[in-house]
Structures are given as C-alpha cells and as structure tokens.
CSV table of C-alpha atoms and ligand atoms in Angstrom, one decimal:
chain,number,residue,atom,x,y,z
A,1,MET,CA,87.6,133.7,116.1
A,2,LYS,CA,90.3,135.3,117.5
A,3,ARG,CA,92.4,132.8,119.3
A,4,ILE,CA,92.9,129.1,117.6
A,5,LEU,CA,94.2,126.1,118.5
A,6,VAL,CA,94.6,123.2,116.4
A,7,THR,CA,95.1,119.8,116.9
A,8,GLY,CA,96.5,117.5,114.4
A,9,GLY,CA,97.9,120.0,112.3
A,10,LEU,CA,100.8,118.4,110.9
A,11,GLY,CA,98.3,116.4,109.2
A,12,GLN,CA,97.0,116.6,105.3
A,13,MET,CA,94.7,118.5,106.3
A,14,GLY,CA,96.1,120.7,108.4
A,15,SER,CA,99.4,121.8,106.7
A,16,GLU,CA,96.7,123.5,104.4
A,17,LEU,CA,94.1,124.7,107.3
A,18,VAL,CA,96.8,126.5,110.2
A,19,PRO,CA,98.4,128.6,106.8
A,20,GLU,CA,95.1,129.7,106.5
A,21,LEU,CA,93.6,131.0,109.3
A,22,ARG,CA,97.6,132.2,110.1
A,23,ARG,CA,96.3,134.5,106.6
A,24,ARG,CA,92.6,135.6,107.7
A,25,TYR,CA,93.4,135.6,111.4
A,26,GLY,CA,97.0,136.3,112.4
A,27,ALA,CA,100.3,134.4,112.6
A,28,GLU,CA,100.7,134.5,116.3
A,29,ASN,CA,96.9,134.0,117.1
A,30,VAL,CA,96.6,130.5,115.1
A,31,ILE,CA,98.4,127.8,117.4
A,32,ALA,CA,99.5,124.1,116.0
A,33,SER,CA,99.7,121.1,117.4
A,34,ASP,CA,100.5,117.7,117.2
A,35,LEU,CA,101.6,114.5,118.7
A,36,ARG,CA,104.8,114.6,116.0
A,37,MET,CA,106.8,117.7,116.3
A,38,PRO,CA,107.5,119.6,113.0
A,39,PRO,CA,109.7,118.7,110.6
A,40,ALA,CA,113.7,119.9,111.3
A,41,GLY,CA,114.2,123.5,109.1
A,42,ALA,CA,110.2,124.3,109.6
A,43,ASP,CA,110.2,128.1,110.4
A,44,ALA,CA,109.3,128.6,114.0
A,45,SER,CA,108.1,132.0,112.4
A,46,GLU,CA,105.5,130.9,111.2
A,47,GLY,CA,103.5,130.9,114.3
A,48,PRO,CA,103.9,128.7,117.7
A,49,PHE,CA,103.3,125.2,117.8
A,50,GLU,CA,102.7,123.0,121.0
A,51,PHE,CA,103.5,119.4,121.5
A,52,ILE,CA,99.7,117.9,121.9
A,53,ASP,CA,98.6,114.1,123.2
A,54,CYS,CA,94.6,114.7,122.1
A,55,THR,CA,94.1,112.1,124.4
A,56,ARG,CA,95.7,114.0,127.6
A,57,GLN,CA,92.8,116.1,128.7
A,58,SER,CA,96.4,118.5,130.7
A,59,GLN,CA,97.3,118.8,127.7
A,60,VAL,CA,94.8,120.0,125.6
A,61,ARG,CA,93.7,122.4,128.3
A,62,ALA,CA,97.2,123.9,129.6
A,63,ALA,CA,97.3,125.2,125.8
A,64,VAL,CA,94.1,126.3,125.9
A,65,GLN,CA,94.6,128.5,129.2
A,66,ARG,CA,98.1,129.6,128.2
A,67,HIS,CA,97.4,130.7,124.8
A,68,ARG,CA,93.5,132.3,126.5
A,69,ILE,CA,92.2,130.6,123.3
A,70,ASP,CA,88.6,130.0,122.3
A,71,THR,CA,88.4,128.3,119.2
A,72,VAL,CA,89.4,124.3,118.6
A,73,PHE,CA,89.9,122.8,115.3
A,74,HIS,CA,90.2,119.3,116.5
A,75,LEU,CA,91.8,117.7,113.5
A,76,ALA,CA,93.5,114.7,115.4
A,77,ALA,CA,92.6,111.5,114.2
A,78,LEU,CA,93.2,107.9,112.7
A,79,LEU,CA,91.6,107.8,109.0
A,80,SER,CA,89.6,104.9,108.2
A,81,ALA,CA,92.3,102.4,106.8
A,82,VAL,CA,94.8,102.8,110.1
A,83,ALA,CA,91.6,102.6,112.1
A,84,GLU,CA,91.2,99.5,110.9
A,85,GLU,CA,94.2,98.0,111.6
A,86,LYS,CA,93.7,99.4,114.8
A,87,PRO,CA,90.5,99.6,116.1
A,88,HIS,CA,91.5,99.9,120.0
A,89,MET,CA,94.0,103.0,119.4
A,90,ALA,CA,91.6,104.3,117.1
A,91,TRP,CA,88.6,104.4,119.6
A,92,ASP,CA,90.9,105.7,122.1
A,93,VAL,CA,92.4,108.7,119.6
A,94,ASN,CA,89.4,109.8,117.6
A,95,MET,CA,86.4,108.6,120.8
A,96,GLY,CA,89.0,110.4,123.8
A,97,GLY,CA,90.4,112.7,122.0
A,98,LEU,CA,87.5,114.7,121.6
A,99,TYR,CA,86.2,113.5,124.8
A,100,ARG,CA,88.7,115.5,126.3
A,101,VAL,CA,88.6,118.2,123.7
A,102,LEU,CA,85.0,118.7,124.5
A,103,GLU,CA,85.4,119.3,128.0
A,104,VAL,CA,87.8,121.8,127.9
A,105,ALA,CA,86.2,123.6,125.6
A,106,ARG,CA,82.5,123.4,128.1
A,107,GLU,CA,85.5,124.7,131.0
A,108,SER,CA,86.5,127.4,129.3
A,109,GLY,CA,84.0,128.2,126.6
A,110,CYS,CA,85.5,127.4,123.3
A,111,ALA,CA,84.2,126.4,120.0
A,112,VAL,CA,85.1,123.6,118.2
A,113,PHE,CA,85.4,122.6,115.1
A,114,PHE,CA,85.1,118.5,114.1
A,115,PRO,CA,85.4,116.6,111.0
A,116,SER,CA,83.1,113.7,110.5
A,117,SER,CA,83.3,111.8,107.1
A,118,ILE,CA,81.4,109.6,104.8
A,119,GLY,CA,83.1,106.9,107.1
A,120,SER,CA,80.1,108.1,109.2
A,121,PHE,CA,77.8,106.2,106.8
A,122,GLY,CA,77.4,102.1,106.7
A,123,PRO,CA,76.0,100.0,104.3
A,124,ASN,CA,72.5,100.0,104.3
A,125,THR,CA,72.5,104.3,104.1
A,126,PRO,CA,70.8,105.5,101.4
A,127,LYS,CA,73.5,104.8,98.3
A,128,GLU,CA,72.9,107.5,96.2
A,129,SER,CA,73.0,111.1,96.9
A,130,THR,CA,73.1,109.9,100.5
A,131,PRO,CA,70.5,112.5,102.6
A,132,GLN,CA,71.8,115.2,105.5
A,133,ASP,CA,69.3,113.1,108.2
A,134,ALA,CA,70.4,109.9,106.7
A,135,LEU,CA,70.7,105.8,108.4
A,136,GLN,CA,73.7,105.6,110.1
A,137,ARG,CA,75.3,102.9,111.1
A,138,PRO,CA,78.9,102.4,109.7
A,139,THR,CA,80.9,99.1,110.5
A,140,THR,CA,84.5,100.2,110.9
A,141,MET,CA,85.7,101.3,113.5
A,142,TYR,CA,86.7,104.8,112.0
A,143,GLY,CA,82.6,105.3,111.2
A,144,VAL,CA,82.0,104.4,114.0
A,145,THR,CA,83.4,106.7,116.4
A,146,LYS,CA,82.9,109.7,113.7
A,147,ALA,CA,79.3,109.0,113.7
A,148,SER,CA,79.8,108.4,118.0
A,149,GLY,CA,81.6,112.3,117.4
A,150,GLU,CA,78.5,113.5,115.4
A,151,LEU,CA,76.6,112.5,118.5
A,152,LEU,CA,78.3,113.7,121.3
A,153,CYS,CA,79.2,117.3,119.5
A,154,ASP,CA,75.7,117.5,119.4
A,155,TYR,CA,75.1,116.6,122.8
A,156,TYR,CA,77.8,119.0,124.3
A,157,TYR,CA,75.5,121.8,122.5
A,158,ASN,CA,72.2,121.2,123.9
A,159,ARG,CA,73.5,119.9,127.4
A,160,PHE,CA,76.2,122.7,127.9
A,161,GLY,CA,75.9,125.9,124.7
A,162,VAL,CA,79.2,124.8,123.6
A,163,ASP,CA,79.1,125.7,119.9
A,164,THR,CA,80.0,123.1,118.2
A,165,ARG,CA,80.1,122.6,114.4
A,166,GLY,CA,81.2,120.8,112.0
A,167,VAL,CA,80.9,119.1,108.4
A,168,ARG,CA,81.3,115.1,107.0
A,169,PHE,CA,84.2,115.0,104.5
A,170,PRO,CA,84.6,113.3,101.5
A,171,GLY,CA,88.0,111.9,100.0
A,172,LEU,CA,90.3,114.9,100.1
A,173,ILE,CA,92.6,115.5,97.2
A,174,SER,CA,95.8,117.6,97.8
A,175,HIS,CA,99.6,118.6,97.2
A,176,ILE,CA,101.0,119.9,99.7
A,177,ALA,CA,101.2,116.8,102.2
A,178,PRO,CA,100.4,112.6,102.3
A,179,PRO,CA,97.4,111.4,103.3
A,180,GLY,CA,97.5,109.6,107.0
A,181,GLY,CA,96.4,106.6,106.3
A,182,GLY,CA,92.8,107.0,104.9
A,183,THR,CA,90.9,104.6,102.0
A,184,THR,CA,90.6,107.7,99.9
A,185,ASP,CA,94.9,108.0,99.1
A,186,TYR,CA,93.7,106.1,95.8
A,187,ALA,CA,92.8,109.5,94.8
A,188,VAL,CA,96.0,112.0,96.0
A,189,GLU,CA,98.2,108.8,94.9
A,190,ILE,CA,97.3,108.7,92.2
A,191,PHE,CA,98.2,111.5,90.9
A,192,TYR,CA,101.7,111.4,91.9
A,193,ALA,CA,102.5,108.7,89.8
A,194,ALA,CA,100.8,109.9,86.9
A,195,ILE,CA,103.6,112.0,87.0
A,196,ARG,CA,106.6,110.0,88.3
A,197,HIS,CA,105.9,107.3,86.3
A,198,GLY,CA,103.2,107.4,84.2
A,199,HIS,CA,101.2,104.5,85.9
A,200,TYR,CA,99.3,103.6,89.0
A,201,SER,CA,98.4,100.1,90.5
A,202,SER,CA,95.3,100.9,92.0
A,203,PHE,CA,94.1,99.4,95.8
A,204,LEU,CA,90.2,100.3,94.7
A,205,GLY,CA,88.4,99.3,91.9
A,206,PRO,CA,87.8,101.1,88.8
A,207,GLU,CA,83.8,101.2,89.4
A,208,THR,CA,84.8,102.1,93.4
A,209,ARG,CA,82.5,105.3,92.9
A,210,LEU,CA,83.5,108.0,96.3
A,211,ASP,CA,83.0,111.8,96.7
A,212,MET,CA,86.0,113.6,96.7
A,213,MET,CA,86.6,117.2,97.0
A,214,TYR,CA,90.4,119.7,96.6
A,215,MET,CA,91.6,120.7,99.7
A,216,PRO,CA,90.8,124.6,99.1
A,217,ASP,CA,87.4,124.0,99.1
A,218,ALA,CA,87.6,121.4,102.7
A,219,LEU,CA,89.3,125.1,104.0
A,220,ARG,CA,86.2,126.9,103.0
A,221,ALA,CA,84.1,124.4,104.4
A,222,VAL,CA,86.2,124.4,107.7
A,223,ILE,CA,86.1,128.7,108.3
A,224,GLY,CA,82.9,128.9,105.9
A,225,ILE,CA,80.9,126.9,109.2
A,226,MET,CA,83.3,127.7,111.9
A,227,GLU,CA,82.2,131.6,110.4
A,228,ALA,CA,78.4,131.4,109.9
A,229,ASP,CA,75.2,132.8,111.0
A,230,PRO,CA,74.7,130.6,114.4
A,231,GLY,CA,70.8,131.6,114.1
A,232,ARG,CA,70.9,129.9,110.8
A,233,LEU,CA,71.9,126.7,111.9
A,234,VAL,CA,69.4,124.3,111.5
A,235,HIS,CA,71.4,121.3,112.0
A,236,ARG,CA,74.9,122.9,113.3
A,237,ASN,CA,77.3,119.1,113.8
A,238,SER,CA,78.0,117.2,110.7
A,239,PHE,CA,76.7,118.6,107.2
A,240,ASN,CA,77.3,116.9,104.4
A,241,VAL,CA,79.6,119.0,101.7
A,242,THR,CA,81.2,117.3,98.8
A,243,ALA,CA,82.2,118.6,95.2
A,244,MET,CA,82.3,115.3,93.2
A,245,ASP,CA,81.6,111.8,93.4
A,246,VAL,CA,84.1,110.1,91.2
A,247,THR,CA,85.5,106.1,90.3
A,248,PRO,CA,89.2,105.4,89.3
A,249,GLU,CA,88.6,104.4,86.3
A,250,GLU,CA,86.7,108.5,85.8
A,251,LEU,CA,89.6,110.0,87.7
A,252,ALA,CA,92.6,107.9,85.4
A,253,GLU,CA,90.5,109.3,82.5
A,254,GLU,CA,90.6,112.9,83.7
A,255,ILE,CA,94.2,112.3,83.7
A,256,ARG,CA,95.2,111.2,80.8
A,257,ARG,CA,94.2,114.3,79.2
A,258,HIS,CA,97.4,116.6,80.7
A,259,VAL,CA,99.4,113.6,81.3
A,260,PRO,CA,99.3,111.1,78.1
A,261,GLY,CA,99.5,107.3,77.6
A,262,PHE,CA,99.2,107.1,81.9
A,263,THR,CA,97.7,103.8,82.4
A,264,ILE,CA,96.3,102.0,86.1
A,265,SER,CA,95.8,98.5,86.7
A,266,TYR,CA,94.5,97.4,89.7
A,267,LYS,CA,95.9,95.3,92.4
A,268,ILE,CA,92.4,95.3,95.1
A,269,ASP,CA,93.6,95.7,98.4
A,270,PRO,CA,90.2,93.8,100.2
A,271,VAL,CA,89.9,96.2,103.6
A,272,ARG,CA,89.8,98.9,101.5
A,273,GLN,CA,87.7,97.8,98.8
A,274,ALA,CA,85.3,96.6,101.5
A,275,ILE,CA,85.4,99.8,103.6
A,276,ALA,CA,84.5,102.1,100.4
A,277,ASP,CA,82.2,99.7,99.2
A,278,SER,CA,80.3,100.5,102.9
A,279,TRP,CA,80.1,104.2,102.1
A,280,PRO,CA,78.0,106.3,100.0
A,281,ASP,CA,78.7,106.6,96.1
A,282,SER,CA,77.6,109.9,96.3
A,283,ILE,CA,75.4,113.2,98.8
A,284,ASP,CA,73.8,115.4,98.8
A,285,ASP,CA,74.7,118.7,100.3
A,286,SER,CA,72.0,120.9,100.2
A,287,ALA,CA,71.5,121.8,104.0
A,288,ALA,CA,74.7,123.1,104.0
A,289,ARG,CA,74.3,125.2,100.8
A,290,ALA,CA,70.4,126.0,102.4
A,291,GLU,CA,72.0,126.7,105.9
A,292,TRP,CA,75.1,128.4,105.4
A,293,ASP,CA,75.9,129.2,101.4
A,294,TRP,CA,78.1,126.1,101.2
A,295,MET,CA,79.6,125.7,97.7
A,296,PRO,CA,82.5,123.9,96.3
A,297,THR,CA,84.2,125.5,93.4
A,298,PHE,CA,86.5,122.9,91.9
A,299,ASP,CA,84.8,120.1,90.0
A,300,LEU,CA,87.1,117.0,88.4
A,301,GLU,CA,88.0,119.3,84.9
A,302,SER,CA,90.0,122.2,87.1
A,303,LEU,CA,90.6,119.7,90.4
A,304,THR,CA,93.2,117.5,88.5
A,305,ALA,CA,94.8,120.5,86.1
A,306,ASP,CA,95.3,122.4,89.0
A,307,MET,CA,96.9,119.1,90.8
A,308,ILE,CA,99.1,118.2,88.2
A,309,ASP,CA,99.9,121.6,87.4
A,310,LYS,CA,100.7,121.9,91.0
A,311,LEU,CA,102.7,118.9,91.2
A,312,ARG,CA,104.8,119.0,87.8
A,313,SER,CA,106.4,122.1,90.2
A,314,LYS,CA,106.6,120.6,93.1
A,315,LEU,CA,108.2,117.5,91.8
A,316,GLY,CA,110.4,119.4,89.4
A,317,ALA,CA,109.0,117.3,86.3
B,401,NAD,P1,95.9,112.7,109.0
B,401,NAD,O1,95.6,111.3,109.1
B,401,NAD,O2,96.6,113.2,107.6
B,401,NAD,O3,96.5,113.7,110.5
B,401,NAD,C1,95.8,113.2,111.3
B,401,NAD,C2,97.1,113.6,112.4
B,401,NAD,O4,97.2,113.8,113.9
B,401,NAD,C3,97.9,113.9,112.5
B,401,NAD,O5,99.5,114.8,111.8
B,401,NAD,C4,98.7,113.3,113.3
B,401,NAD,O6,100.2,112.8,113.6
B,401,NAD,C5,97.6,113.5,115.0
B,401,NAD,N1,97.9,113.1,116.3
B,401,NAD,C6,97.4,111.4,115.6
B,401,NAD,N2,96.7,111.1,116.6
B,401,NAD,C7,97.2,112.1,117.4
B,401,NAD,C8,96.9,112.4,119.1
B,401,NAD,N3,96.8,111.7,120.1
B,401,NAD,N4,97.3,113.5,119.9
B,401,NAD,C9,98.2,114.7,118.8
B,401,NAD,N5,97.5,114.9,117.3
B,401,NAD,C10,97.1,113.2,117.0
B,401,NAD,O7,94.2,113.6,108.7
B,401,NAD,P2,93.4,114.6,107.8
B,401,NAD,O8,93.5,114.3,106.6
B,401,NAD,O9,94.7,115.8,108.0
B,401,NAD,O10,92.5,114.8,108.8
B,401,NAD,C11,91.9,115.5,109.7
B,401,NAD,C12,90.6,115.4,110.6
B,401,NAD,O11,89.9,115.6,108.9
B,401,NAD,C13,91.0,114.0,111.0
B,401,NAD,O12,89.5,114.2,111.7
B,401,NAD,C14,89.8,113.2,109.6
B,401,NAD,O13,88.9,111.8,110.2
B,401,NAD,C15,89.3,114.3,109.4
B,401,NAD,N6,88.6,113.7,107.7
B,401,NAD,C16,89.8,113.6,106.7
B,401,NAD,C17,89.2,113.3,105.5
B,401,NAD,C18,90.9,112.8,103.8
B,401,NAD,O14,90.5,112.7,103.5
B,401,NAD,N7,91.9,113.4,104.7
B,401,NAD,C19,88.4,113.1,105.1
B,401,NAD,C20,87.4,113.4,106.0
B,401,NAD,C21,87.7,113.2,107.0
B,402,LIG,N1,89.9,110.3,103.2
B,402,LIG,C1,89.2,109.3,104.9
B,402,LIG,C2,89.1,108.2,104.9
B,402,LIG,O1,90.0,107.6,104.6
B,402,LIG,C3,87.6,109.6,105.0
B,402,LIG,O2,87.2,110.4,106.0
B,402,LIG,O3,89.6,108.4,105.7
C-alpha cells in the first residue's frame, strides 16, 4: 500500500481510519473522500480530500487516476437501520458503489478492502459461535448487500485477479465520530447518555446479545488483513472478527462500575429489534486468527474504562 483512497471517509470508521493510515503511510499518500464535505474548520493540512459519490464510476476513476491510487478502502455504505428505511437507496449505494469501485480497481490494478458485517448472516444461521463458513440468508436489505458484496469481491478476485480482502465487523464502539444509523448504535449512545444524563433508554431489549469491538481493534483488523501475507489466506474476503459479545444489560452493568447510579430503561424499536434478532449472538473468528494472526486487544472491561475516560475529557464532564 503506497497510495490510498478511502471512500465514505467522514463516517464513524473513516474518521479514525484515515488518520491512522496517514500516520502509517504518510499524510500525502492517503486521500480521504466522501459524499459530504469535511466540517467547516477542518484542517486541510491533515491530508488531501476529494468529493466522491461512489455510485459515480467516473468520479471514482478520476480520483484513482489523478492520485495514482493502488489501494481503495471502500467504507461508503448505508448502515442497517437506515438501509431498512431506504432499501432502494441502500441497494444503489451499497451494491452500486461496490460494483463501481471494483470495476475501477479492475481497470487500474488496485487492491480493495470491503467491510462486511455480522448483518450478512440471517435468522437461520447458527446463532452461537457462528462459524466462518455458515449459511447466509439475511432478511434485511443491509444484509443482502453485505452478503452479495462478499460474493462480488470473491468473484473479482477469482475472475479478474483483483486483490480484494475484507472482514465481517461486529458493532463498532468509538468516541470520535457518531455512528451512522446502525442497529448496534445503542452501544455508543449508552456511553454518551451515561456521562451526560446518568440514564439511557435502550431501543434494543435487555437480553439482545450481539458481537462488539472497540474502534482501535477495528483499525488493527482493517490494516492487518490488508497487510497479511496473501499466501496464508484461504478465505481472503469476509473474515469473521470479534472482540466480545454483550447485551445492553451487561454493558449497563459494566458502565455502572464507572458511573455509580447509572440506570437503563427499555423502549424497544421493533424494526431494529427485529434486525438484531436476525443476527448471531456470537461469531467464531478462529479463521482470522489462524490465517493472519488476528487478535483483539480490548475486552468489555478495558473498552468501557477507556470509553468513559475519553468521553469524560471530550464532554468536559
Ligand atoms: P457511517 O455511516 O458512519 O459512514 C459512511 C459514510 O459513507 C458517511 O460519511 C456517508 O456520508 C458516506 N456515504 C454515503 N453514501 C455515499 C456515497 N454514495 N458515496 C460516497 N460516500 C457515501 O458508516 P461506518 O460506521 O463508518 O461504516 C463504514 C463501513 O463499515 C460500512 O461499509 C459499514 O457497513 C461497515 N460496518 C460498520 C460497522 C459499524 O458498527 N460502524 C459494523 C460493520 C460494518
Ligand atoms: N453496526 C452495523 C449496523 O448495525 C453492523 O454492520 O448496521
């Protein structure tokens, strides 16, 4: 990786992946892009930025050629809850965007990182310790685009030799940029609410178990798979990766150790609850551990302590 383009670079993950890539590979070698413009007051000296709608192949191609890009981190997508509200747009952005990025990669010889999700699984997938190679019949538009995206990436590797790689992320917990409208957003909102109000009203029920990961580990996963020795990769795309599985009740209990008196109540959103219920309770990431030495560093305890610490500074609490 010498010249990098990140699509959807202003989102929850991109806001932290872009600076991390710039630290590693040089600010001038990492081009951030998004459909949105950077917020007013953003420091342009941090590195180059391009306005790119990933569904417009000409815009993706022009940026790849102008900046002599060799690796695209394709983050742009609609997340699960938004995708369920706007399924047609989700198909256009998630599938149309990926297809166009892969086409430009094929023309230009770029490698592509594609983040899939636990959302690529469905209600008839084994619910606990979901294996790497499991039945995938998702019932959400988000899941349909992620499962199809995994297959499309495999196809571009096998048919055209495009160096596609990816992971299936669980819910990502972070304190820099807000989440973009997913089913796991509660696991970020709960921290802000705990510090600001000492109370959180959860849109998922108390026993809803889902995999989660702290953003520093997610960044390590992205860079780890892209730097992995290709000779060791059996799966290449869509590796299960996880750090913990947790329910809202358990997360609240852990937060209470840092915010005494913190309370949680439940006002369940039937749409997001149904999405969460269709996903695994826990996934097995042993293939990623075996093929490219994946290993998370944060568990529930250390994640919670660090989130609370960082958010207290950020919110001046
Ligand atoms: P996000 O919603 O925070 O950010 C997505 C970004 O894509 C936004 O900045 C948005 O403006 C941009 N975008 C939307 N449409 C676009 C278009 N047509 N062209 C260019 N940019 C466009 O999402 P995120 O949390 O940063 O997720 C990044 C990727 O990781 C997504 O593919 C998501 O599905 C995947 N993922 C995220 C999580 C998570 O918990 N955050 C979990 C699993 C997988
Ligand atoms: N966090 C994501 C979502 O809930 C999972 O892919 O949409």
